[in-house]
Amino acid sequence: MNLILFGPPGCGKGTQAKKLVEGRGMVQLSTGDMLRAAIAAGSELGLKVKDIMARGDLVPDEIVIALIEERLPEAEASGGAIFDGFPRTVAQAQALDAMLEGRGKRIDRIIRLLVDEAELLARVTGRFEQQGRPDDNPETFKTRLAAYNAQTAPLLPYYERTGRTREVDGMGTMDEVAAAIAASLDEVQA
Ligand code: B4P
């Protein structure tokens, strides 16, 4: 099964993806984690994206599409992929569909996590205080939210047309949200 966790920064995509990896043996494909690893390693890619991410802007489509393409075989060999933070633009969604189609696969479920803006800000600010991730400061968070609203939210109608999108209340505890996601995935597998 291939799943997209969809929603604004701080809605719980990364948190829930990790739970699914533990519970279902799926592979988490987080473009944010891959980009942060490249920055930490000081690679050419890391140098290219460091300032873009620190500003809260999206990195160019071709970079993240290539990162995902490289990891698809690994996900296919396991229980499937959890796309976390990808796709974030219509061009990325189209590229993902083409890559999966070429492999005889598709996106089986899109889970949209619903969390209000005050809660998003509280979560990201909390993580900034604990971990100091540069793009989690309240000012940069505004830019990330604006990028989500302008470039990523327009993907919703694209996926709604497939009939495979489900909304999950992301305001509960991590375990409550995980249970709601599990119920939605069991429906696909039933
Ligand atoms: P990401 O790493 O994807 O960051 P994100 O959208 O903020 O999601 P994240 O996974 O961090 O948050 P989560 O909800 O898990 O992207 C970072 C940057 O990378 C982007 O701004 C962009 O520059 C670049 N990028 C990445 N992918 C890209 C792409 N495809 N195209 C272009 N650019 C790309 O967690 C947030 C916090 O909430 C955590 O501290 C967590 O503990 C807490 N939390 C989660 N669930 C909770 C709950 N139920 N209750 C209470 N707290 C909760």
Short mmCIF file of C-alpha atoms and ligand atoms in Angstrom, two decimals:
data_model
loop_
_atom_site.label_atom_id
_atom_site.label_comp_id
_atom_site.label_asym_id
_atom_site.label_seq_id
_atom_site.Cartn_x
_atom_site.Cartn_y
_atom_site.Cartn_z
CA MET A 1 0.00 0.00 0.00
CA ASN A 2 1.16 3.52 -0.78
CA LEU A 3 -0.03 6.29 1.50
CA ILE A 4 0.30 10.07 1.49
CA LEU A 5 0.13 11.90 4.82
CA PHE A 6 -1.08 15.35 3.87
CA GLY A 7 -1.36 18.56 5.83
CA PRO A 8 0.30 21.79 6.93
CA PRO A 9 3.65 22.01 8.77
CA GLY A 10 3.31 20.66 12.28
CA CYS A 11 0.11 18.68 11.68
CA GLY A 12 1.73 15.39 12.74
CA LYS A 13 2.83 13.85 9.45
CA GLY A 14 6.30 12.90 10.65
CA THR A 15 5.01 11.73 14.03
CA GLN A 16 2.37 9.47 12.50
CA ALA A 17 4.65 8.17 9.75
CA LYS A 18 7.06 6.87 12.39
CA LYS A 19 4.22 5.03 14.15
CA LEU A 20 3.20 3.38 10.87
CA VAL A 21 6.78 2.26 10.23
CA GLU A 22 6.81 0.54 13.62
CA GLY A 23 3.32 -0.92 13.31
CA ARG A 24 3.09 -1.94 9.65
CA GLY A 25 6.62 -2.31 8.32
CA MET A 26 6.09 0.42 5.75
CA VAL A 27 8.92 2.72 4.67
CA GLN A 28 8.75 6.43 5.57
CA LEU A 29 9.80 8.67 2.69
CA SER A 30 10.15 12.09 4.30
CA THR A 31 11.69 14.62 1.93
CA GLY A 32 12.18 16.96 4.91
CA ASP A 33 14.26 14.31 6.74
CA MET A 34 16.25 13.53 3.58
CA LEU A 35 17.04 17.21 3.04
CA ARG A 36 18.00 17.74 6.69
CA ALA A 37 20.32 14.70 6.46
CA ALA A 38 21.98 16.24 3.38
CA ILE A 39 22.50 19.50 5.29
CA ALA A 40 23.93 17.65 8.30
CA ALA A 41 26.31 15.75 6.00
CA GLY A 42 27.47 19.01 4.38
CA SER A 43 26.90 17.53 0.91
CA GLU A 44 26.53 19.55 -2.29
CA LEU A 45 22.77 19.03 -2.09
CA GLY A 46 22.77 20.17 1.53
CA LEU A 47 24.60 23.37 0.66
CA LYS A 48 22.11 24.05 -2.14
CA VAL A 49 19.01 23.71 0.06
CA LYS A 50 20.21 25.00 3.42
CA ASP A 51 19.23 28.65 2.98
CA ILE A 52 15.99 27.85 1.17
CA MET A 53 14.82 25.66 4.05
CA ALA A 54 16.00 28.11 6.72
CA ARG A 55 13.75 30.74 5.07
CA GLY A 56 10.78 28.34 5.13
CA ASP A 57 10.47 28.20 1.33
CA LEU A 58 10.00 25.04 -0.73
CA VAL A 59 13.09 23.58 -2.40
CA PRO A 60 12.93 23.08 -6.21
CA ASP A 61 10.67 20.28 -7.44
CA GLU A 62 13.39 18.43 -9.37
CA ILE A 63 15.47 17.98 -6.22
CA VAL A 64 12.75 16.33 -4.13
CA ILE A 65 11.40 14.29 -7.06
CA ALA A 66 14.88 12.77 -7.58
CA LEU A 67 15.17 11.98 -3.85
CA ILE A 68 11.86 10.11 -3.90
CA GLU A 69 12.61 8.25 -7.11
CA GLU A 70 15.82 6.91 -5.62
CA ARG A 71 13.99 5.44 -2.61
CA LEU A 72 10.95 3.93 -4.34
CA PRO A 73 12.44 0.45 -4.93
CA GLU A 74 13.17 0.09 -1.21
CA ALA A 75 9.58 1.00 -0.31
CA GLU A 76 8.21 -1.36 -2.93
CA ALA A 77 10.21 -4.25 -1.47
CA SER A 78 8.60 -3.63 1.95
CA GLY A 79 4.99 -3.03 2.95
CA GLY A 80 4.77 0.12 0.82
CA ALA A 81 5.60 3.81 1.13
CA ILE A 82 4.42 6.52 3.47
CA PHE A 83 4.95 9.78 1.63
CA ASP A 84 5.54 12.35 4.37
CA GLY A 85 5.88 15.96 3.20
CA PHE A 86 5.80 14.91 -0.46
CA PRO A 87 4.19 15.86 -2.80
CA ARG A 88 3.98 19.56 -1.95
CA THR A 89 3.24 20.99 -5.41
CA VAL A 90 1.10 19.92 -8.35
CA ALA A 91 4.26 19.19 -10.37
CA GLN A 92 5.48 16.85 -7.62
CA ALA A 93 2.10 15.08 -7.50
CA GLN A 94 2.12 14.55 -11.25
CA ALA A 95 5.70 13.24 -11.15
CA LEU A 96 4.77 10.84 -8.33
CA ASP A 97 1.78 9.50 -10.24
CA ALA A 98 3.96 8.94 -13.32
CA MET A 99 6.68 7.17 -11.29
CA LEU A 100 4.15 4.87 -9.62
CA GLU A 101 2.26 4.19 -12.83
CA GLY A 102 5.52 3.13 -14.47
CA ARG A 103 5.87 0.54 -11.72
CA GLY A 104 2.25 -0.67 -11.96
CA LYS A 105 1.38 1.03 -8.63
CA ARG A 106 -0.71 3.92 -7.39
CA ILE A 107 -1.49 5.98 -4.29
CA ASP A 108 -4.01 3.90 -2.35
CA ARG A 109 -4.87 6.37 0.38
CA ILE A 110 -4.41 10.07 1.07
CA ILE A 111 -4.90 11.01 4.71
CA ARG A 112 -5.50 14.67 5.34
CA LEU A 113 -4.66 15.63 8.93
CA LEU A 114 -6.82 18.49 10.17
CA VAL A 115 -5.25 20.74 12.81
CA ASP A 116 -6.08 24.39 13.49
CA GLU A 117 -3.47 27.12 13.06
CA ALA A 118 -3.11 27.99 16.75
CA GLU A 119 -2.29 24.34 17.53
CA LEU A 120 0.18 24.13 14.62
CA LEU A 121 2.03 27.18 15.91
CA ALA A 122 2.05 25.80 19.48
CA ARG A 123 3.52 22.46 18.34
CA VAL A 124 6.20 23.93 16.12
CA THR A 125 7.15 26.53 18.75
CA GLY A 126 7.40 23.72 21.30
CA ARG A 127 9.74 21.78 19.04
CA PHE A 128 11.80 24.93 18.41
CA GLU A 129 12.31 25.32 22.15
CA GLN A 130 13.28 21.66 22.56
CA GLN A 131 15.28 20.93 19.41
CA GLY A 132 16.13 24.34 17.92
CA ARG A 133 15.27 23.35 14.33
CA PRO A 134 16.01 26.63 12.49
CA ASP A 135 12.80 26.66 10.43
CA ASP A 136 10.62 26.11 13.52
CA ASN A 137 10.97 29.68 14.80
CA PRO A 138 7.61 31.48 14.81
CA GLU A 139 8.56 33.95 12.01
CA THR A 140 9.74 31.22 9.61
CA PHE A 141 6.74 29.11 10.50
CA LYS A 142 4.55 31.87 9.00
CA THR A 143 6.45 31.52 5.69
CA ARG A 144 6.06 27.72 5.78
CA LEU A 145 2.34 28.02 6.41
CA ALA A 146 2.00 30.53 3.56
CA ALA A 147 3.89 28.13 1.25
CA TYR A 148 1.51 25.36 2.28
CA ASN A 149 -1.57 27.48 1.60
CA ALA A 150 -0.28 28.79 -1.76
CA GLN A 151 1.48 25.73 -3.21
CA THR A 152 0.39 22.58 -1.36
CA ALA A 153 -3.27 23.06 -0.40
CA PRO A 154 -4.21 23.39 -4.13
CA LEU A 155 -3.32 19.68 -4.41
CA LEU A 156 -6.40 18.72 -2.42
CA PRO A 157 -8.83 18.84 -5.36
CA TYR A 158 -6.28 16.84 -7.41
CA TYR A 159 -6.45 14.02 -4.88
CA GLU A 160 -10.12 14.38 -3.98
CA ARG A 161 -10.96 13.46 -7.56
CA THR A 162 -9.48 9.98 -6.94
CA GLY A 163 -12.03 9.25 -4.19
CA ARG A 164 -9.19 7.89 -2.04
CA THR A 165 -8.77 10.91 0.27
CA ARG A 166 -9.93 10.70 3.90
CA GLU A 167 -9.90 13.40 6.55
CA VAL A 168 -8.63 12.60 10.03
CA ASP A 169 -8.96 14.88 13.07
CA GLY A 170 -5.35 15.65 13.95
CA MET A 171 -6.18 17.59 17.13
CA GLY A 172 -6.31 14.56 19.45
CA THR A 173 -3.44 12.87 21.23
CA MET A 174 -0.81 11.15 19.07
CA ASP A 175 -2.37 7.76 19.90
CA GLU A 176 -5.90 8.93 19.06
CA VAL A 177 -4.75 10.23 15.70
CA ALA A 178 -2.84 6.98 15.06
CA ALA A 179 -5.99 4.95 15.80
CA ALA A 180 -8.03 7.02 13.34
CA ILE A 181 -5.38 6.59 10.64
CA ALA A 182 -5.21 2.84 11.30
CA ALA A 183 -8.98 2.55 10.85
CA SER A 184 -8.78 4.35 7.53
CA LEU A 185 -5.95 2.10 6.30
CA ASP A 186 -7.73 -1.09 7.40
CA GLU A 187 -10.62 0.00 5.20
CA VAL A 188 -8.24 -0.02 2.19
CA GLN A 189 -6.78 -3.40 3.03
CA ALA A 190 -10.13 -5.06 3.85
P1 B4P B 1 9.14 18.85 6.73
O1 B4P B 1 10.24 18.17 7.38
O2 B4P B 1 8.22 18.02 5.91
O3 B4P B 1 8.39 19.65 7.89
P2 B4P B 1 6.84 19.82 8.31
O4 B4P B 1 5.90 19.99 7.19
O5 B4P B 1 6.91 20.92 9.27
O6 B4P B 1 6.35 18.53 8.99
P3 B4P B 1 6.94 17.80 10.28
O7 B4P B 1 6.97 16.36 9.92
O8 B4P B 1 8.19 18.45 10.71
O9 B4P B 1 5.95 18.08 11.49
P4 B4P B 1 5.12 17.06 12.37
O10 B4P B 1 3.80 17.35 11.89
O11 B4P B 1 5.55 15.67 12.39
O12 B4P B 1 9.68 20.03 5.77
C1 B4P B 1 10.64 20.98 6.17
C2 B4P B 1 11.12 21.82 4.98
O13 B4P B 1 11.77 20.98 4.00
C3 B4P B 1 10.04 22.54 4.17
O14 B4P B 1 9.68 23.77 4.77
C4 B4P B 1 10.76 22.72 2.81
O15 B4P B 1 11.67 23.78 2.84
C5 B4P B 1 11.55 21.44 2.66
N1 B4P B 1 10.79 20.39 1.94
C6 B4P B 1 10.46 19.17 2.45
N2 B4P B 1 9.76 18.45 1.54
C7 B4P B 1 9.64 19.24 0.43
C8 B4P B 1 9.00 19.07 -0.83
N3 B4P B 1 8.33 17.94 -1.11
N4 B4P B 1 9.05 20.08 -1.74
C9 B4P B 1 9.73 21.21 -1.47
N5 B4P B 1 10.36 21.45 -0.28
C10 B4P B 1 10.32 20.47 0.66
O16 B4P B 1 5.39 17.46 13.91
C11 B4P B 1 5.37 18.75 14.44
C12 B4P B 1 5.44 18.72 15.98
O17 B4P B 1 4.16 18.44 16.53
C13 B4P B 1 6.38 17.70 16.60
O18 B4P B 1 7.13 18.32 17.60
C14 B4P B 1 5.47 16.65 17.22
O19 B4P B 1 6.01 16.07 18.38
C15 B4P B 1 4.22 17.43 17.54
N6 B4P B 1 2.99 16.64 17.42
C16 B4P B 1 2.69 15.81 16.38
N7 B4P B 1 1.47 15.25 16.58
C17 B4P B 1 0.98 15.75 17.77
C18 B4P B 1 -0.24 15.55 18.50
N8 B4P B 1 -1.22 14.74 18.07
N9 B4P B 1 -0.40 16.24 19.66
C19 B4P B 1 0.59 17.06 20.09
N10 B4P B 1 1.76 17.28 19.45
C20 B4P B 1 1.97 16.63 18.29
#
